[in-house]
Amino acid sequence: MRILPALTALSLTTLGFVVTSPPALAGGGTPVKEPTAIGYGGAVATVDATATAVGLDVLRRGGNAVDAAVAAAATLGVTEPFSSGIGGGGFLVYYDARKRAVFTIDGRETAPATATDKYFIDPVDGLPYDFSEARVSGLSAGAPGTLATWEEALDRWGTRSLAASLRPAARVAEQGFEVDATFRQHVADNAAAFGQFTSSRELYLPGGAPPAVGTIQRNPDLAATYRLIAEKGTGVFYRGAVAGDIVGTVQHPPVAADPWGAWAYPIRPGVLTRADLAGYRLRFPAPTRSDYRGLTVYGMSTPSSGGTAVGEALNIIEAGLPTSATATDRLHYYLEASALAFADRNRYVGAYTDRPVLKKLISDRWGAQRACEIDRTKALVKPVAPGDLNGSGCATAIAGGAVEEGQSTTNLTVADRWGNVVEYTFTIEATGGNTMVVPGRGFLLNNELTDFNFAPTQGTAPDPNLPGPGKRPRSSMSPTIVLKDGKPFLALGSPGGATIITTVLQVLVNRLDLGMTLPEAMAAPRGSQRNSAGIQAEAAFRNQYGPVLTPLGHTFAADVAELGAATAIEFTRGGGFIATAEPTRRGGGAAAVVHPKR
């Protein structure tokens, strides 16, 4: 998405953009998406050129990485509203250069206080709701954590106020941006659901159809909401007028008297209350930590499974991969380690997993225990069983079922001239969230609670991801910061539901084991093995690597158009940056640096 082509340099300045350096600005004032930028003074990478431009301008005006990340995130809430926004939640990982330490914020959504493990079971027939029925309902919306995350990050580590951070995004929402093919497709994919609600169809289906590419999308209600929060603080969102409107939308969905298009399910109200919003609290867990080839890898702990799964898979690869490994061996071990880590993740990891269990899963000893299952010459039969926490050698436990989660999320990576780093993944879950725009407020609500397992998935063993009162659903978001000798070497993250874990892991393997540069590692074709019978892969991955992987027994599921939409920054000698975003996936991303290398 792009801001109005007709905007002049003067009006861009009022929006908070500086127009004299990358991201390059077309003659009409439109930020141009450049997937890679190399230089100094700070760097930003997001999926959207306007958001990257906002974050870059904050850095150039003296703001730090947190200031720029929040301003860019607020802008993504305008231009990428189907993947992010103040109606959702996420996880932020921060490297503090002064303290030389990594910190995290858990801004994941929470279930209502009245939720039980049968929250998604239809009381009429005792069966789980179909996913679409649960998603497009008030039941799926959890108490949002995004706005609280922004405020807390700024209070702890930023230099600018939340009000200042929201102003550029409010101006973009008010003046509008140019609809691109990705934005239009997201509306088209949700047209049937959006058409059920007066507020959603008014904003996203003008004239009864998705907005055409090249038209201008404005959101004056969101602009007003941002300005209200800037004036009155986050209390208006969690305890005041906006909270009332959120609860009203959940408990009384704004169903149109004349819905546009058919919808197969009843639209069920939810039970989220004002007390649930007022009682929302952030968490600050210690990051996960694992060592890989002399590097220290930090990630997000529960309720995200990302840090644990990525760390475990890296440990398995390091423990099992022979020193004489070929490129085929490295891909084979990447896929096998992914399957093993997912088996353990599904069986053991949830919001309330005990710390000793998490510590064991990410230990070198556990990695070696799981690596002993891998045969260099033959792929394991999938699905594999989880490891036995009380066993030794290659002992396994009772196999559980596969579980998945929604695909729509966004990610940004920011670094500043002082060496501070933000890796932030945030979401409203499925593309379009629960598809309900809060009337008069301009933002979509999340359907994050559908990330819970609707019914037990682990046979006779306990399921760690069933709903519960105030509980956070398990996530795969994997914001990751890698240190070398105690200083940042690489930061990366991606959207993509459960494929987030494999996307982050594969970029790391590409960069660290297969000798690719960071831009090459990002652009390379992707395959994802999440302990299923076949590898989910982009066609280019299957075409390029299938001939060497299928003789080992690997099989492929139906191709997918794309996996992930990552952003990353690598830190070079002398304080330099290589900032990267996707060249083509999800329409391509935008990377920029304060002082480009000439």
Coordinates of C-alpha atoms in Angstrom, one line a residue:
M1 CA 0.0 0.0 0.0
R2 CA 1.2 3.5 -0.8
I3 CA 0.2 7.0 0.1
L4 CA -1.5 9.3 -2.4
P5 CA 0.6 9.8 -5.5
A6 CA -0.5 13.4 -5.7
L7 CA 1.0 14.3 -2.3
T8 CA 3.7 17.0 -2.6
A9 CA 7.0 17.0 -0.7
L10 CA 5.5 19.6 1.6
S11 CA 2.5 17.4 2.5
L12 CA 4.8 14.4 2.9
T13 CA 6.7 16.4 5.5
T14 CA 3.5 17.1 7.4
L15 CA 2.8 13.4 7.4
G16 CA 6.1 12.9 9.1
F17 CA 8.1 11.7 6.0
V18 CA 11.5 13.1 5.0
V19 CA 11.8 13.0 1.2
T20 CA 15.5 13.3 0.5
S21 CA 16.6 9.7 0.9
P22 CA 15.4 6.1 0.8
P23 CA 13.0 4.6 0.7
A24 CA 13.0 6.2 -2.7
L25 CA 10.1 8.5 -3.5
A26 CA 8.6 8.5 -7.0
G27 CA 8.1 11.8 -8.7
G28 CA 4.6 12.0 -7.3
G29 CA 5.8 11.4 -3.7
T30 CA 5.1 7.7 -3.4
P31 CA 7.5 5.6 -1.3
V32 CA 8.9 2.9 -3.5
K33 CA 9.4 -0.6 -2.2
E34 CA 13.1 -1.6 -2.1
P35 CA 13.6 -5.1 -0.6
T36 CA 17.2 -4.5 0.4
A37 CA 19.0 -1.5 1.8
I38 CA 22.7 -1.3 2.9
G39 CA 24.2 1.5 4.9
Y40 CA 24.5 3.1 8.3
G41 CA 22.8 5.2 11.0
G42 CA 19.8 2.9 11.5
A43 CA 17.6 0.6 9.5
V44 CA 13.9 -0.4 9.1
A45 CA 12.3 -3.3 7.3
T46 CA 8.5 -3.9 7.1
V47 CA 6.1 -5.3 4.5
D48 CA 4.9 -1.8 3.5
A49 CA 6.8 1.2 2.0
T50 CA 4.7 3.8 3.9
A51 CA 5.3 2.1 7.3
T52 CA 9.0 1.8 6.5
A53 CA 9.1 5.5 5.5
V54 CA 7.4 6.5 8.8
G55 CA 9.9 4.4 10.9
L56 CA 12.9 5.7 9.0
D57 CA 11.8 9.3 9.5
V58 CA 11.6 8.7 13.3
L59 CA 15.2 7.4 13.2
R60 CA 16.4 10.4 11.2
R61 CA 14.8 12.8 13.6
G62 CA 16.7 11.3 16.5
G63 CA 14.3 8.6 17.7
N64 CA 15.5 5.2 18.7
A65 CA 14.6 1.7 17.5
V66 CA 11.5 1.5 19.8
D67 CA 10.2 4.9 18.8
A68 CA 10.5 3.9 15.1
A69 CA 9.0 0.5 15.6
V70 CA 5.9 1.8 17.3
A71 CA 5.3 4.5 14.7
A72 CA 5.8 1.9 11.9
A73 CA 3.5 -0.6 13.6
A74 CA 0.8 2.0 14.0
T75 CA 1.1 2.8 10.3
L76 CA 0.8 -0.9 9.5
G77 CA -2.5 -0.9 11.4
V78 CA -3.7 1.5 8.7
T79 CA -2.1 0.1 5.5
E80 CA -2.1 -3.6 6.6
P81 CA -5.3 -3.7 8.6
F82 CA -6.2 -7.3 7.7
S83 CA -3.0 -8.6 9.4
S84 CA -2.4 -6.1 12.3
G85 CA -3.8 -3.3 14.3
I86 CA -4.9 -2.3 17.7
G87 CA -7.6 -4.9 17.7
G88 CA -4.9 -7.7 18.0
G89 CA -1.8 -8.6 19.9
G90 CA 1.8 -9.8 19.4
F91 CA 5.3 -10.3 20.8
L92 CA 8.2 -7.9 20.9
V93 CA 11.8 -8.8 21.4
Y94 CA 14.2 -6.0 22.3
Y95 CA 18.0 -5.8 22.5
D96 CA 19.2 -3.0 24.8
A97 CA 22.6 -1.9 23.6
R98 CA 23.5 -0.1 26.8
K99 CA 22.7 -3.1 29.0
R100 CA 23.7 -5.6 26.4
A101 CA 20.7 -7.7 27.2
V102 CA 17.6 -9.0 25.5
F103 CA 14.0 -8.4 26.9
T104 CA 10.6 -9.4 25.7
I105 CA 7.0 -8.2 25.9
D106 CA 4.1 -10.7 25.7
G107 CA 1.2 -8.7 24.3
R108 CA -0.8 -11.8 23.3
E109 CA -4.6 -11.6 23.6
T110 CA -6.4 -13.2 26.5
A111 CA -9.6 -15.3 26.7
P112 CA -12.6 -14.0 28.7
A113 CA -12.6 -14.8 32.4
T114 CA -15.6 -17.1 31.8
A115 CA -13.9 -19.3 29.2
T116 CA -13.6 -23.0 29.8
D117 CA -11.9 -25.9 28.0
K118 CA -15.3 -26.4 26.2
Y119 CA -15.4 -22.8 24.9
F120 CA -15.5 -23.9 21.2
I121 CA -17.8 -26.9 21.7
D122 CA -21.3 -26.5 20.5
P123 CA -23.6 -27.2 23.5
V124 CA -26.3 -28.5 21.1
D125 CA -24.4 -31.4 19.7
G126 CA -21.3 -31.6 21.8
L127 CA -19.0 -31.2 18.7
P128 CA -16.4 -28.5 18.1
Y129 CA -17.6 -25.6 15.9
D130 CA -16.3 -25.5 12.4
F131 CA -13.4 -23.1 12.2
S132 CA -15.3 -20.5 10.0
E133 CA -18.2 -20.5 12.4
A134 CA -15.9 -19.9 15.4
R135 CA -13.8 -17.3 13.6
V136 CA -16.6 -15.1 12.3
S137 CA -18.2 -14.6 15.7
G138 CA -17.8 -12.7 18.9
L139 CA -16.4 -15.9 20.5
S140 CA -13.1 -15.7 18.7
A141 CA -12.0 -12.2 19.9
G142 CA -9.6 -12.0 22.8
A143 CA -8.7 -8.9 24.9
P144 CA -6.2 -7.1 22.6
G145 CA -2.6 -6.4 23.7
T146 CA -1.1 -4.4 20.9
L147 CA -1.8 -0.9 22.2
A148 CA -0.6 -1.8 25.7
T149 CA 2.6 -3.2 24.1
W150 CA 3.3 0.0 22.2
E151 CA 2.8 2.1 25.4
E152 CA 4.9 -0.1 27.5
A153 CA 7.8 -0.4 25.0
L154 CA 7.9 3.4 24.7
D155 CA 7.8 3.9 28.5
R156 CA 10.6 1.4 29.1
W157 CA 12.9 2.0 26.2
G158 CA 11.6 4.8 23.9
T159 CA 12.2 8.5 23.8
R160 CA 8.9 9.6 22.3
S161 CA 5.4 9.6 23.6
L162 CA 2.7 7.3 22.4
A163 CA 0.8 10.4 21.2
A164 CA 3.7 11.4 18.9
S165 CA 4.0 7.9 17.7
L166 CA 0.4 7.7 16.6
R167 CA 0.2 11.0 14.7
P168 CA 1.9 9.9 11.4
A169 CA -0.4 6.9 11.2
A170 CA -3.4 9.0 11.9
R171 CA -2.5 11.3 9.0
V172 CA -2.1 8.3 6.7
A173 CA -5.5 7.0 7.7
E174 CA -7.1 10.4 7.2
Q175 CA -5.5 11.3 3.9
G176 CA -5.5 7.8 2.5
F177 CA -3.2 5.5 0.6
E178 CA -3.3 3.8 -2.8
V179 CA -4.9 0.3 -2.9
D180 CA -2.6 -2.3 -4.3
A181 CA -3.3 -5.8 -5.5
T182 CA -2.6 -7.5 -2.1
F183 CA -5.0 -5.2 -0.2
R184 CA -7.7 -5.7 -2.8
Q185 CA -7.2 -9.5 -2.7
H186 CA -7.5 -9.6 1.1
V187 CA -10.8 -7.8 0.9
A188 CA -12.0 -10.1 -1.9
D189 CA -11.1 -13.2 0.2
N190 CA -13.2 -11.8 3.0
A191 CA -16.1 -10.3 1.0
A192 CA -18.7 -12.8 2.1
A193 CA -17.9 -12.3 5.8
F194 CA -17.4 -8.5 5.5
G195 CA -20.8 -8.4 3.8
Q196 CA -22.5 -9.7 6.9
F197 CA -21.6 -6.6 9.0
T198 CA -22.7 -3.0 8.5
S199 CA -19.4 -1.5 9.7
S200 CA -17.1 -3.9 7.8
R201 CA -18.9 -3.6 4.4
E202 CA -19.1 0.2 4.7
L203 CA -15.3 0.5 5.1
Y204 CA -14.1 -2.3 2.8
L205 CA -16.8 -3.0 0.3
P206 CA -17.6 0.4 -1.2
G207 CA -20.5 0.0 -3.7
G208 CA -20.7 -3.6 -2.8
A209 CA -17.3 -4.7 -4.1
P210 CA -13.7 -4.7 -3.1
P211 CA -11.9 -1.4 -3.8
A212 CA -10.2 -1.3 -7.2
V213 CA -6.4 -1.2 -7.4
G214 CA -5.2 2.3 -7.6
T215 CA -8.1 3.9 -5.8
I216 CA -7.6 5.7 -2.5
Q217 CA -8.5 4.0 0.8
R218 CA -9.2 6.3 3.7
N219 CA -10.2 5.4 7.2
P220 CA -11.3 8.5 9.1
D221 CA -12.7 6.5 12.0
L222 CA -9.3 5.0 12.7
A223 CA -7.7 8.4 12.4
A224 CA -10.1 9.7 15.0
T225 CA -9.5 6.7 17.2
Y226 CA -5.7 7.1 17.1
R227 CA -6.2 10.8 17.9
L228 CA -8.5 10.0 20.8
I229 CA -5.9 7.6 22.3
A230 CA -3.2 10.2 21.7
E231 CA -5.2 12.8 23.7
K232 CA -6.7 10.6 26.5
G233 CA -4.2 7.7 26.7
T234 CA -4.7 4.0 26.6
G235 CA -7.3 4.1 29.4
V236 CA -9.9 5.1 26.8
F237 CA -9.2 1.9 25.0
Y238 CA -9.1 -0.5 27.9
R239 CA -11.6 1.1 30.3
G240 CA -13.3 4.0 28.5
A241 CA -15.5 4.6 25.4
V242 CA -13.5 2.5 23.0
A243 CA -13.6 -0.4 25.4
G244 CA -17.4 -0.1 25.5
D245 CA -17.5 -0.2 21.7
I246 CA -15.3 -3.3 21.6
V247 CA -17.5 -5.1 24.1
G248 CA -20.6 -4.0 22.3
T249 CA -19.3 -5.4 19.0
V250 CA -18.3 -8.8 20.6
Q251 CA -21.5 -9.2 22.5
H252 CA -23.8 -7.8 19.8
P253 CA -22.1 -8.3 16.4
P254 CA -23.2 -5.5 14.0
V255 CA -25.0 -7.9 11.7
A256 CA -26.7 -6.2 8.7
A257 CA -30.4 -6.5 8.3
D258 CA -29.7 -7.1 4.6
P259 CA -26.4 -9.1 4.5
W260 CA -24.5 -9.0 1.2
G261 CA -23.9 -12.6 0.1
A262 CA -24.6 -15.9 1.8
W263 CA -23.0 -17.1 5.1
A264 CA -23.3 -20.7 6.1
Y265 CA -23.2 -20.2 9.8
P266 CA -25.1 -18.4 12.6
I267 CA -23.0 -15.4 13.8
R268 CA -22.6 -16.1 17.5
P269 CA -22.1 -13.4 20.1
G270 CA -19.1 -13.6 22.4
V271 CA -18.7 -13.1 26.2
L272 CA -15.8 -10.7 26.4
T273 CA -16.6 -8.0 29.0
R274 CA -15.4 -4.6 30.0
A275 CA -13.8 -6.3 33.1
D276 CA -11.8 -8.5 30.7
L277 CA -10.4 -5.5 28.9
A278 CA -9.8 -3.5 32.1
G279 CA -8.0 -6.5 33.6
Y280 CA -5.6 -7.0 30.6
R281 CA -2.0 -7.2 31.6
L282 CA 1.2 -7.6 29.7
R283 CA 3.8 -10.2 30.6
F284 CA 7.6 -9.9 30.4
P285 CA 9.0 -13.5 30.3
A286 CA 12.7 -14.1 30.0
P287 CA 13.5 -14.8 26.3
T288 CA 14.4 -18.3 25.2
R289 CA 18.1 -18.8 24.6
S290 CA 20.0 -21.3 22.6
D291 CA 23.6 -21.5 21.2
Y292 CA 24.2 -22.3 17.6
R293 CA 27.6 -22.5 15.9
G294 CA 29.1 -19.9 18.3
L295 CA 26.1 -17.6 18.1
T296 CA 23.5 -16.9 20.8
V297 CA 19.9 -17.1 19.6
Y298 CA 17.2 -15.3 21.6
G299 CA 13.4 -15.8 21.0
M300 CA 10.0 -15.6 22.5
S301 CA 8.9 -17.8 25.3
T302 CA 5.3 -19.0 26.0
P303 CA 2.6 -18.5 25.1
S304 CA 4.5 -18.4 21.9
S305 CA 6.0 -21.7 20.9
G306 CA 8.3 -20.0 18.4
G307 CA 11.4 -19.5 20.5
T308 CA 11.3 -23.0 21.9
A309 CA 10.7 -24.7 18.6
V310 CA 13.3 -22.7 16.7
G311 CA 15.8 -23.2 19.4
E312 CA 15.1 -27.0 19.7
A313 CA 15.4 -27.4 15.9
L314 CA 18.7 -25.6 15.8
N315 CA 20.0 -27.8 18.6
I316 CA 18.9 -30.9 16.8
I317 CA 20.6 -29.8 13.6
E318 CA 23.8 -28.9 15.4
A319 CA 23.9 -32.2 17.3
G320 CA 23.1 -34.4 14.4
L321 CA 24.5 -32.9 11.3
P322 CA 27.8 -34.6 10.3
T323 CA 30.9 -32.5 9.7
S324 CA 31.0 -33.8 6.2
A325 CA 27.5 -32.6 5.5
T326 CA 26.5 -31.8 1.9
A327 CA 23.9 -29.1 0.9
T328 CA 21.4 -32.0 0.6
D329 CA 22.2 -33.2 4.1
R330 CA 21.6 -29.7 5.5
L331 CA 18.2 -29.5 3.8
H332 CA 17.4 -33.0 5.0
Y333 CA 18.3 -32.2 8.6
Y334 CA 16.4 -28.9 8.4
L335 CA 13.2 -30.8 7.5
E336 CA 13.7 -33.6 10.0
A337 CA 14.6 -31.3 12.8
S338 CA 11.4 -29.2 12.0
A339 CA 9.2 -32.3 12.2
L340 CA 10.7 -33.4 15.5
A341 CA 10.5 -29.9 17.1
F342 CA 6.8 -29.7 16.0
A343 CA 6.0 -33.1 17.5
D344 CA 7.4 -31.8 20.8
R345 CA 5.8 -28.4 20.5
N346 CA 2.3 -29.9 19.9
R347 CA 2.6 -32.3 22.8
Y348 CA 4.2 -30.1 25.4
V349 CA 4.0 -26.4 24.8
G350 CA 1.2 -24.1 25.8
A351 CA 0.6 -21.0 27.8
Y352 CA 1.1 -22.8 31.2
T353 CA 4.0 -25.1 30.3
D354 CA 6.3 -25.5 33.3
R355 CA 9.6 -23.7 33.0
P356 CA 11.6 -26.8 33.6
V357 CA 9.9 -28.5 30.6
L358 CA 10.6 -25.5 28.4
K359 CA 14.2 -25.4 29.6
K360 CA 14.7 -29.1 28.8
L361 CA 13.1 -28.8 25.3
I362 CA 15.7 -26.1 24.3
S363 CA 18.7 -27.8 25.9
D364 CA 21.6 -29.2 24.0
R365 CA 21.1 -32.6 25.7
W366 CA 17.5 -32.8 24.5
G367 CA 18.6 -31.7 21.0
A368 CA 21.1 -34.6 20.9
Q369 CA 18.4 -37.0 22.2
R370 CA 16.1 -36.1 19.4
A371 CA 18.8 -36.0 16.8
C372 CA 19.5 -39.6 17.3
E373 CA 16.3 -40.4 15.5
I374 CA 17.5 -38.9 12.2
D375 CA 18.9 -41.2 9.6
R376 CA 21.2 -39.3 7.1
T377 CA 20.1 -41.6 4.3
K378 CA 16.3 -41.9 4.9
A379 CA 13.5 -39.5 6.0
L380 CA 11.5 -40.4 9.1
V381 CA 7.9 -41.5 8.5
K382 CA 5.7 -38.7 9.4
P383 CA 4.1 -37.8 11.7
V384 CA 6.8 -38.6 14.2
A385 CA 6.1 -39.1 17.9
P386 CA 7.2 -36.6 20.5
G387 CA 10.2 -37.3 22.7
D388 CA 9.8 -38.8 26.1
L389 CA 10.7 -36.2 28.7
N390 CA 11.5 -38.9 31.2
G391 CA 13.3 -41.2 28.8
S392 CA 16.8 -41.3 27.3
G393 CA 18.3 -42.1 24.0
C394 CA 15.6 -42.1 21.2
A395 CA 12.7 -42.8 23.6
T396 CA 9.4 -41.4 22.4
A397 CA 6.1 -40.7 24.0
I398 CA 2.5 -41.1 22.9
A399 CA 1.9 -39.5 19.5
G400 CA -0.5 -36.6 19.3
G401 CA -2.4 -35.0 16.5
A402 CA -1.3 -32.2 14.2
V403 CA -2.5 -28.7 15.0
E404 CA -2.4 -25.5 13.0
E405 CA -3.1 -21.8 13.3
G406 CA -4.0 -18.9 11.1
Q407 CA -1.7 -17.5 8.5
S408 CA -2.1 -13.7 8.7
T409 CA 0.3 -11.7 10.7
T410 CA 2.9 -9.0 10.1
N411 CA 6.5 -8.4 11.2
L412 CA 8.9 -5.5 11.4
T413 CA 12.6 -5.2 12.2
V414 CA 14.3 -2.0 13.4
A415 CA 17.8 -1.1 14.5
D416 CA 19.2 2.3 15.5
R417 CA 22.5 4.0 15.4
W418 CA 23.1 3.2 19.1
G419 CA 22.8 -0.5 18.5
N420 CA 19.3 -1.1 19.9
V421 CA 17.2 -3.6 18.0
V422 CA 13.4 -4.3 17.9
E423 CA 12.0 -7.5 16.4
Y424 CA 8.3 -7.4 16.5
T425 CA 5.6 -9.8 15.3
F426 CA 2.0 -8.8 15.7
T427 CA -1.4 -10.0 14.3
I428 CA -5.1 -10.2 14.4
E429 CA -4.8 -13.9 13.5
A430 CA -6.6 -14.8 10.2
T431 CA -6.5 -12.4 7.3
G432 CA -9.2 -10.0 8.4
G433 CA -9.4 -11.2 12.0
N434 CA -12.9 -12.0 13.0
T435 CA -14.1 -9.7 10.1
M436 CA -15.9 -7.3 12.4
V437 CA -14.9 -3.6 12.3
V438 CA -15.7 -1.9 15.6
P439 CA -18.4 0.6 14.5
G440 CA -17.2 4.2 14.5
R441 CA -13.6 3.1 15.5
G442 CA -12.2 1.8 12.2
F443 CA -10.3 -1.3 13.3
L444 CA -10.9 -5.0 13.0
L445 CA -11.1 -7.3 16.0
N446 CA -8.9 -10.3 16.3
N447 CA -10.0 -14.0 16.1
E448 CA -7.0 -15.0 18.2
L449 CA -8.9 -17.4 20.4
T450 CA -9.2 -19.8 17.5
D451 CA -5.5 -20.5 18.0
F452 CA -6.6 -22.6 20.9
N453 CA -7.3 -26.3 20.2
F454 CA -11.1 -26.6 20.1
A455 CA -11.0 -30.1 21.5
P456 CA -8.2 -32.4 22.9
T457 CA -5.6 -33.3 20.3
Q458 CA -3.1 -35.4 22.3
G459 CA -5.0 -38.6 22.8
T460 CA -4.9 -39.7 26.5
A461 CA -2.2 -37.1 27.3
P462 CA -3.0 -33.6 28.5
D463 CA -3.5 -31.0 25.8
P464 CA -1.5 -27.9 26.7
N465 CA -3.5 -25.6 24.4
L466 CA -7.1 -25.9 25.3
P467 CA -9.0 -22.7 26.2
G468 CA -9.3 -21.5 29.8
P469 CA -10.2 -18.4 31.8
G470 CA -7.9 -15.5 31.0
K471 CA -5.6 -17.9 29.1
R472 CA -3.4 -16.9 26.2
P473 CA -3.6 -19.1 23.1
R474 CA -0.4 -20.7 21.9
S475 CA 1.3 -18.9 19.1
S476 CA 4.0 -19.7 16.5
M477 CA 5.3 -16.1 16.3
S478 CA 9.1 -16.2 16.4
P479 CA 10.7 -12.8 16.6
T480 CA 14.4 -13.7 16.9
I481 CA 17.6 -11.8 17.7
V482 CA 20.9 -13.5 17.2
L483 CA 24.1 -12.2 19.0
K484 CA 27.7 -12.8 18.1
D485 CA 30.1 -12.1 21.0
G486 CA 27.3 -10.4 22.9
K487 CA 26.4 -7.9 20.1
P488 CA 23.7 -8.1 17.4
F489 CA 24.5 -10.1 14.4
L490 CA 21.0 -10.8 12.9
A491 CA 17.4 -10.0 13.7
L492 CA 14.5 -11.6 11.9
G493 CA 10.8 -12.6 12.0
S494 CA 7.9 -13.5 9.8
P495 CA 4.1 -13.9 9.6
G496 CA 2.6 -17.2 8.5
G497 CA 0.8 -19.0 11.3
A498 CA 2.6 -22.2 12.1
T499 CA 4.9 -21.7 9.1
I500 CA 6.5 -18.8 11.0
I501 CA 8.7 -21.3 12.8
T502 CA 9.9 -23.0 9.7
T503 CA 10.4 -19.7 7.8
V504 CA 12.6 -18.2 10.5
L505 CA 14.4 -21.5 10.9
Q506 CA 15.0 -21.9 7.1
V507 CA 16.3 -18.3 6.8
L508 CA 18.8 -19.0 9.6
V509 CA 19.9 -22.3 7.9
N510 CA 20.2 -20.6 4.6
R511 CA 22.3 -17.8 6.0
L512 CA 24.4 -19.7 8.6
D513 CA 24.7 -23.2 7.0
L514 CA 24.2 -22.9 3.2
G515 CA 26.5 -19.9 2.7
M516 CA 23.8 -17.5 1.3
T517 CA 23.9 -13.8 1.9
L518 CA 21.0 -12.4 3.9
P519 CA 19.1 -11.2 0.8
E520 CA 19.6 -14.6 -0.9
A521 CA 18.5 -16.4 2.3
M522 CA 15.3 -14.3 2.3
A523 CA 14.5 -14.8 -1.4
A524 CA 15.3 -18.5 -1.6
P525 CA 12.3 -20.8 -2.1
R526 CA 10.8 -22.2 1.0
G527 CA 9.5 -25.5 2.3
S528 CA 7.8 -26.3 5.6
Q529 CA 7.8 -29.6 7.4
R530 CA 5.5 -29.4 10.4
N531 CA 5.3 -33.1 11.2
S532 CA 2.9 -33.9 8.5
A533 CA 2.9 -36.6 5.8
G534 CA 4.1 -34.2 3.1
I535 CA 6.2 -31.1 2.9
Q536 CA 4.3 -27.9 2.3
A537 CA 6.3 -26.0 -0.2
E538 CA 6.5 -23.3 -2.8
A539 CA 6.7 -24.7 -6.3
A540 CA 10.2 -23.4 -6.7
F541 CA 11.4 -25.3 -3.6
R542 CA 9.8 -28.6 -4.8
N543 CA 11.3 -28.1 -8.3
Q544 CA 14.7 -27.1 -7.1
Y545 CA 15.2 -29.6 -4.2
G546 CA 12.6 -32.3 -4.9
P547 CA 15.1 -34.3 -7.1
V548 CA 17.5 -34.7 -4.2
L549 CA 15.0 -35.0 -1.3
T550 CA 12.5 -37.5 -2.7
P551 CA 15.1 -40.2 -3.1
L552 CA 15.6 -39.9 0.7
G553 CA 11.9 -40.5 1.2
H554 CA 10.6 -37.0 1.6
T555 CA 7.2 -36.4 0.0
F556 CA 5.4 -33.2 -0.9
A557 CA 1.9 -32.0 -0.3
A558 CA 0.2 -29.7 -2.8
D559 CA 2.2 -26.6 -3.6
V560 CA 1.4 -23.3 -1.9
A561 CA 1.8 -19.9 -3.5
E562 CA 4.1 -18.5 -0.8
L563 CA 5.4 -19.2 2.7
G564 CA 6.0 -16.2 5.0
A565 CA 6.7 -12.6 4.5
A566 CA 9.9 -12.1 6.5
T567 CA 11.9 -9.0 7.4
A568 CA 15.4 -9.0 8.7
I569 CA 18.5 -6.9 9.5
E570 CA 22.1 -8.1 9.6
F571 CA 24.7 -6.1 11.4
T572 CA 28.0 -5.6 9.7
R573 CA 31.4 -4.4 10.8
G574 CA 31.8 -0.7 11.6
G575 CA 28.2 -0.2 12.6
G576 CA 26.6 -1.0 9.2
F577 CA 23.3 -2.7 8.3
I578 CA 21.9 -4.9 5.7
A579 CA 18.2 -4.5 5.9
T580 CA 16.0 -6.9 3.9
A581 CA 12.3 -7.6 3.2
E582 CA 10.6 -9.9 0.8
P583 CA 11.3 -9.2 -2.9
T584 CA 8.0 -10.6 -4.1
R585 CA 6.1 -12.5 -1.4
R586 CA 2.9 -10.7 -0.2
G587 CA 3.5 -8.0 -2.8
G588 CA 7.1 -7.4 -1.7
G589 CA 8.4 -5.5 1.4
A590 CA 10.4 -2.4 2.0
A591 CA 13.8 -1.9 3.6
A592 CA 15.6 1.3 4.2
V593 CA 18.6 2.8 6.0
V594 CA 19.3 6.3 7.3
H595 CA 22.5 6.7 5.4
P596 CA 22.7 4.5 2.3
K597 CA 26.0 3.1 1.3
R598 CA 27.3 4.8 -1.8

